[in-house]
Short mmCIF file of N, CA, C and O in Angstrom, two decimals:
data_model
loop_
_atom_site.label_atom_id
_atom_site.label_comp_id
_atom_site.label_asym_id
_atom_site.label_seq_id
_atom_site.Cartn_x
_atom_site.Cartn_y
_atom_site.Cartn_z
N MET A 1 0.84 -1.18 0.00
CA MET A 1 0.00 0.00 0.00
C MET A 1 0.89 1.24 0.00
O MET A 1 1.83 1.35 0.77
N SER A 2 0.56 2.19 -0.88
CA SER A 2 1.36 3.41 -0.94
C SER A 2 1.00 4.33 0.23
O SER A 2 -0.10 4.27 0.77
N GLU A 3 1.95 5.18 0.58
CA GLU A 3 1.74 6.09 1.69
C GLU A 3 0.75 7.17 1.29
O GLU A 3 0.79 7.69 0.19
N MET A 4 -0.15 7.52 2.21
CA MET A 4 -1.17 8.53 1.94
C MET A 4 -0.73 9.87 2.52
O MET A 4 -0.09 9.92 3.57
N SER A 5 -1.10 10.93 1.82
CA SER A 5 -0.79 12.26 2.35
C SER A 5 -1.82 12.63 3.42
O SER A 5 -2.87 11.99 3.54
N GLU A 6 -1.51 13.67 4.18
CA GLU A 6 -2.44 14.12 5.22
C GLU A 6 -3.76 14.55 4.59
O GLU A 6 -4.83 14.28 5.13
N LYS A 7 -3.69 15.20 3.42
CA LYS A 7 -4.91 15.63 2.73
C LYS A 7 -5.78 14.42 2.35
O LYS A 7 -7.00 14.45 2.52
N ASP A 8 -5.14 13.36 1.85
CA ASP A 8 -5.88 12.14 1.49
C ASP A 8 -6.56 11.55 2.72
O ASP A 8 -7.71 11.11 2.65
N ILE A 9 -5.85 11.52 3.82
CA ILE A 9 -6.40 10.97 5.06
C ILE A 9 -7.59 11.80 5.54
O ILE A 9 -8.63 11.26 5.92
N MET A 10 -7.46 13.13 5.50
CA MET A 10 -8.53 14.00 5.97
C MET A 10 -9.76 13.93 5.07
O MET A 10 -10.87 14.20 5.51
N ASN A 11 -9.58 13.55 3.81
CA ASN A 11 -10.70 13.46 2.87
C ASN A 11 -11.37 12.09 2.85
O ASN A 11 -12.30 11.87 2.09
N LEU A 12 -10.89 11.17 3.69
CA LEU A 12 -11.51 9.84 3.74
C LEU A 12 -12.93 9.95 4.28
O LEU A 12 -13.23 10.76 5.15
N THR A 13 -13.80 9.11 3.76
CA THR A 13 -15.15 8.99 4.31
C THR A 13 -15.36 7.53 4.69
O THR A 13 -14.55 6.66 4.33
N ILE A 14 -16.45 7.27 5.39
CA ILE A 14 -16.70 5.90 5.82
C ILE A 14 -16.88 4.97 4.61
O ILE A 14 -16.58 3.79 4.67
N ASP A 15 -17.34 5.53 3.49
CA ASP A 15 -17.53 4.73 2.28
C ASP A 15 -16.21 4.19 1.73
O ASP A 15 -16.19 3.23 0.97
N ASP A 16 -15.10 4.83 2.11
CA ASP A 16 -13.79 4.36 1.65
C ASP A 16 -13.37 3.07 2.33
O ASP A 16 -12.43 2.42 1.89
N PHE A 17 -14.04 2.69 3.40
CA PHE A 17 -13.64 1.52 4.17
C PHE A 17 -14.52 0.30 3.87
O PHE A 17 -14.06 -0.80 3.77
N ARG A 18 -15.80 0.51 3.75
CA ARG A 18 -16.70 -0.61 3.44
C ARG A 18 -18.05 -0.03 3.04
O ARG A 18 -18.33 1.13 3.28
N ASP A 19 -18.90 -0.87 2.45
CA ASP A 19 -20.25 -0.42 2.09
C ASP A 19 -21.10 -0.33 3.36
O ASP A 19 -21.01 -1.18 4.25
N LEU A 20 -21.89 0.70 3.43
CA LEU A 20 -22.77 0.89 4.58
C LEU A 20 -24.07 0.14 4.39
O LEU A 20 -24.55 -0.02 3.27
N THR A 21 -24.64 -0.31 5.50
CA THR A 21 -25.97 -0.88 5.43
C THR A 21 -26.96 0.27 5.30
O THR A 21 -26.63 1.43 5.57
N SER A 22 -28.18 -0.02 4.89
CA SER A 22 -29.17 1.04 4.74
C SER A 22 -29.45 1.72 6.08
O SER A 22 -29.68 2.93 6.13
N GLN A 23 -29.41 0.97 7.17
CA GLN A 23 -29.62 1.57 8.49
C GLN A 23 -28.49 2.52 8.85
O GLN A 23 -28.72 3.61 9.38
N GLU A 24 -27.25 2.14 8.54
CA GLU A 24 -26.11 3.02 8.81
C GLU A 24 -26.17 4.29 7.98
O GLU A 24 -25.85 5.36 8.46
N ILE A 25 -26.60 4.16 6.73
CA ILE A 25 -26.75 5.34 5.87
C ILE A 25 -27.79 6.27 6.47
O ILE A 25 -27.59 7.49 6.55
N GLN A 26 -28.92 5.71 6.91
CA GLN A 26 -29.98 6.52 7.50
C GLN A 26 -29.50 7.20 8.78
O GLN A 26 -29.74 8.39 8.98
N GLU A 27 -28.78 6.47 9.62
CA GLU A 27 -28.25 7.05 10.86
C GLU A 27 -27.27 8.17 10.56
O GLU A 27 -27.27 9.22 11.23
N ASP A 28 -26.42 7.98 9.55
CA ASP A 28 -25.46 9.01 9.18
C ASP A 28 -26.16 10.25 8.64
O ASP A 28 -25.79 11.38 8.96
N ASN A 29 -27.22 10.04 7.86
CA ASN A 29 -27.99 11.17 7.34
C ASN A 29 -28.67 11.94 8.47
O ASN A 29 -28.71 13.17 8.45
N PHE A 30 -29.22 11.24 9.46
CA PHE A 30 -29.83 11.91 10.61
C PHE A 30 -28.79 12.70 11.40
O PHE A 30 -29.04 13.82 11.82
N ARG A 31 -27.61 12.11 11.58
CA ARG A 31 -26.54 12.80 12.31
C ARG A 31 -26.18 14.09 11.59
O ARG A 31 -26.08 15.15 12.21
N ARG A 32 -26.02 14.01 10.28
CA ARG A 32 -25.68 15.20 9.49
C ARG A 32 -26.79 16.25 9.56
O ARG A 32 -26.53 17.44 9.66
N MET A 33 -28.05 15.78 9.52
CA MET A 33 -29.18 16.70 9.57
C MET A 33 -29.18 17.45 10.90
O MET A 33 -29.36 18.68 10.93
N PHE A 34 -28.98 16.74 12.00
CA PHE A 34 -28.98 17.39 13.30
C PHE A 34 -27.77 18.30 13.48
O PHE A 34 -27.87 19.34 14.13
N GLN A 35 -26.63 17.96 12.90
CA GLN A 35 -25.49 18.87 12.92
C GLN A 35 -25.82 20.16 12.19
O GLN A 35 -25.51 21.25 12.67
N MET A 36 -26.48 20.05 11.04
CA MET A 36 -26.86 21.25 10.28
C MET A 36 -27.88 22.09 11.06
O MET A 36 -27.78 23.32 11.10
N LEU A 37 -28.85 21.42 11.68
CA LEU A 37 -29.83 22.16 12.49
C LEU A 37 -29.15 22.88 13.64
O LEU A 37 -29.50 24.03 13.97
N GLY A 38 -28.18 22.24 14.25
CA GLY A 38 -27.42 22.87 15.33
C GLY A 38 -26.66 24.10 14.84
O GLY A 38 -26.64 25.13 15.52
N LEU A 39 -26.05 23.99 13.66
CA LEU A 39 -25.33 25.15 13.10
C LEU A 39 -26.28 26.28 12.77
O LEU A 39 -25.97 27.46 13.00
N ILE A 40 -27.45 25.94 12.22
CA ILE A 40 -28.44 26.98 11.90
C ILE A 40 -28.88 27.68 13.18
O ILE A 40 -28.96 28.92 13.22
N PHE A 41 -29.16 26.92 14.23
CA PHE A 41 -29.58 27.52 15.51
C PHE A 41 -28.48 28.42 16.06
O PHE A 41 -28.75 29.54 16.51
N LYS A 42 -27.24 27.95 16.02
CA LYS A 42 -26.12 28.74 16.52
C LYS A 42 -25.99 30.05 15.74
O LYS A 42 -25.79 31.12 16.32
N ASN A 43 -26.13 29.97 14.41
CA ASN A 43 -26.05 31.18 13.59
C ASN A 43 -27.19 32.14 13.90
O ASN A 43 -26.99 33.35 13.95
N GLN A 44 -28.38 31.60 14.12
CA GLN A 44 -29.51 32.46 14.48
C GLN A 44 -29.26 33.19 15.80
O GLN A 44 -29.58 34.37 15.94
N GLN A 45 -28.69 32.47 16.77
CA GLN A 45 -28.40 33.09 18.06
C GLN A 45 -27.35 34.20 17.91
O GLN A 45 -27.47 35.26 18.51
N GLU A 46 -26.33 33.94 17.09
CA GLU A 46 -25.29 34.94 16.87
C GLU A 46 -25.86 36.17 16.19
O GLU A 46 -25.53 37.30 16.56
N ILE A 47 -26.74 35.98 15.21
CA ILE A 47 -27.37 37.11 14.52
C ILE A 47 -28.24 37.89 15.50
O ILE A 47 -28.21 39.13 15.52
N LYS A 48 -29.00 37.19 16.32
CA LYS A 48 -29.85 37.85 17.32
C LYS A 48 -29.00 38.68 18.27
O LYS A 48 -29.35 39.84 18.58
N ASP A 49 -27.90 38.12 18.73
CA ASP A 49 -27.00 38.85 19.64
C ASP A 49 -26.42 40.08 18.96
O ASP A 49 -26.34 41.15 19.56
N LEU A 50 -26.01 39.95 17.70
CA LEU A 50 -25.45 41.09 16.96
C LEU A 50 -26.50 42.19 16.77
O LEU A 50 -26.19 43.37 16.90
N LEU A 51 -27.73 41.80 16.47
CA LEU A 51 -28.79 42.78 16.31
C LEU A 51 -29.11 43.49 17.61
O LEU A 51 -29.37 44.69 17.63
N THR A 52 -29.08 42.74 18.71
CA THR A 52 -29.33 43.33 20.03
C THR A 52 -28.24 44.35 20.36
O THR A 52 -28.55 45.45 20.82
N VAL A 53 -26.99 44.01 20.10
CA VAL A 53 -25.88 44.93 20.36
C VAL A 53 -26.00 46.16 19.46
O VAL A 53 -25.81 47.29 19.91
N ALA A 54 -26.33 45.96 18.19
CA ALA A 54 -26.44 47.07 17.24
C ALA A 54 -27.60 48.00 17.64
O ALA A 54 -27.51 49.20 17.49
N LYS A 55 -28.68 47.42 18.13
CA LYS A 55 -29.84 48.19 18.54
C LYS A 55 -29.54 49.07 19.76
O LYS A 55 -30.05 50.17 19.90
N GLN A 56 -28.67 48.56 20.64
CA GLN A 56 -28.33 49.28 21.88
C GLN A 56 -27.36 50.43 21.62
O GLN A 56 -27.26 51.34 22.40
N SER A 57 -26.63 50.37 20.51
CA SER A 57 -25.65 51.44 20.27
C SER A 57 -26.22 52.61 19.52
O SER A 57 -27.30 52.77 19.21
#
């Protein structure tokens, strides 16, 4: 096996190791969905805080 660069290693996905079962694919999709929802909520909170600070000045 040839040596992999750090970039190659960081770009690996679970699909590079084996085929996922349909349940694993569904679980991974749910995990990604909740991560995105968390990021959206965090961004909304940051925007709200910025607007509150801007309104006070």
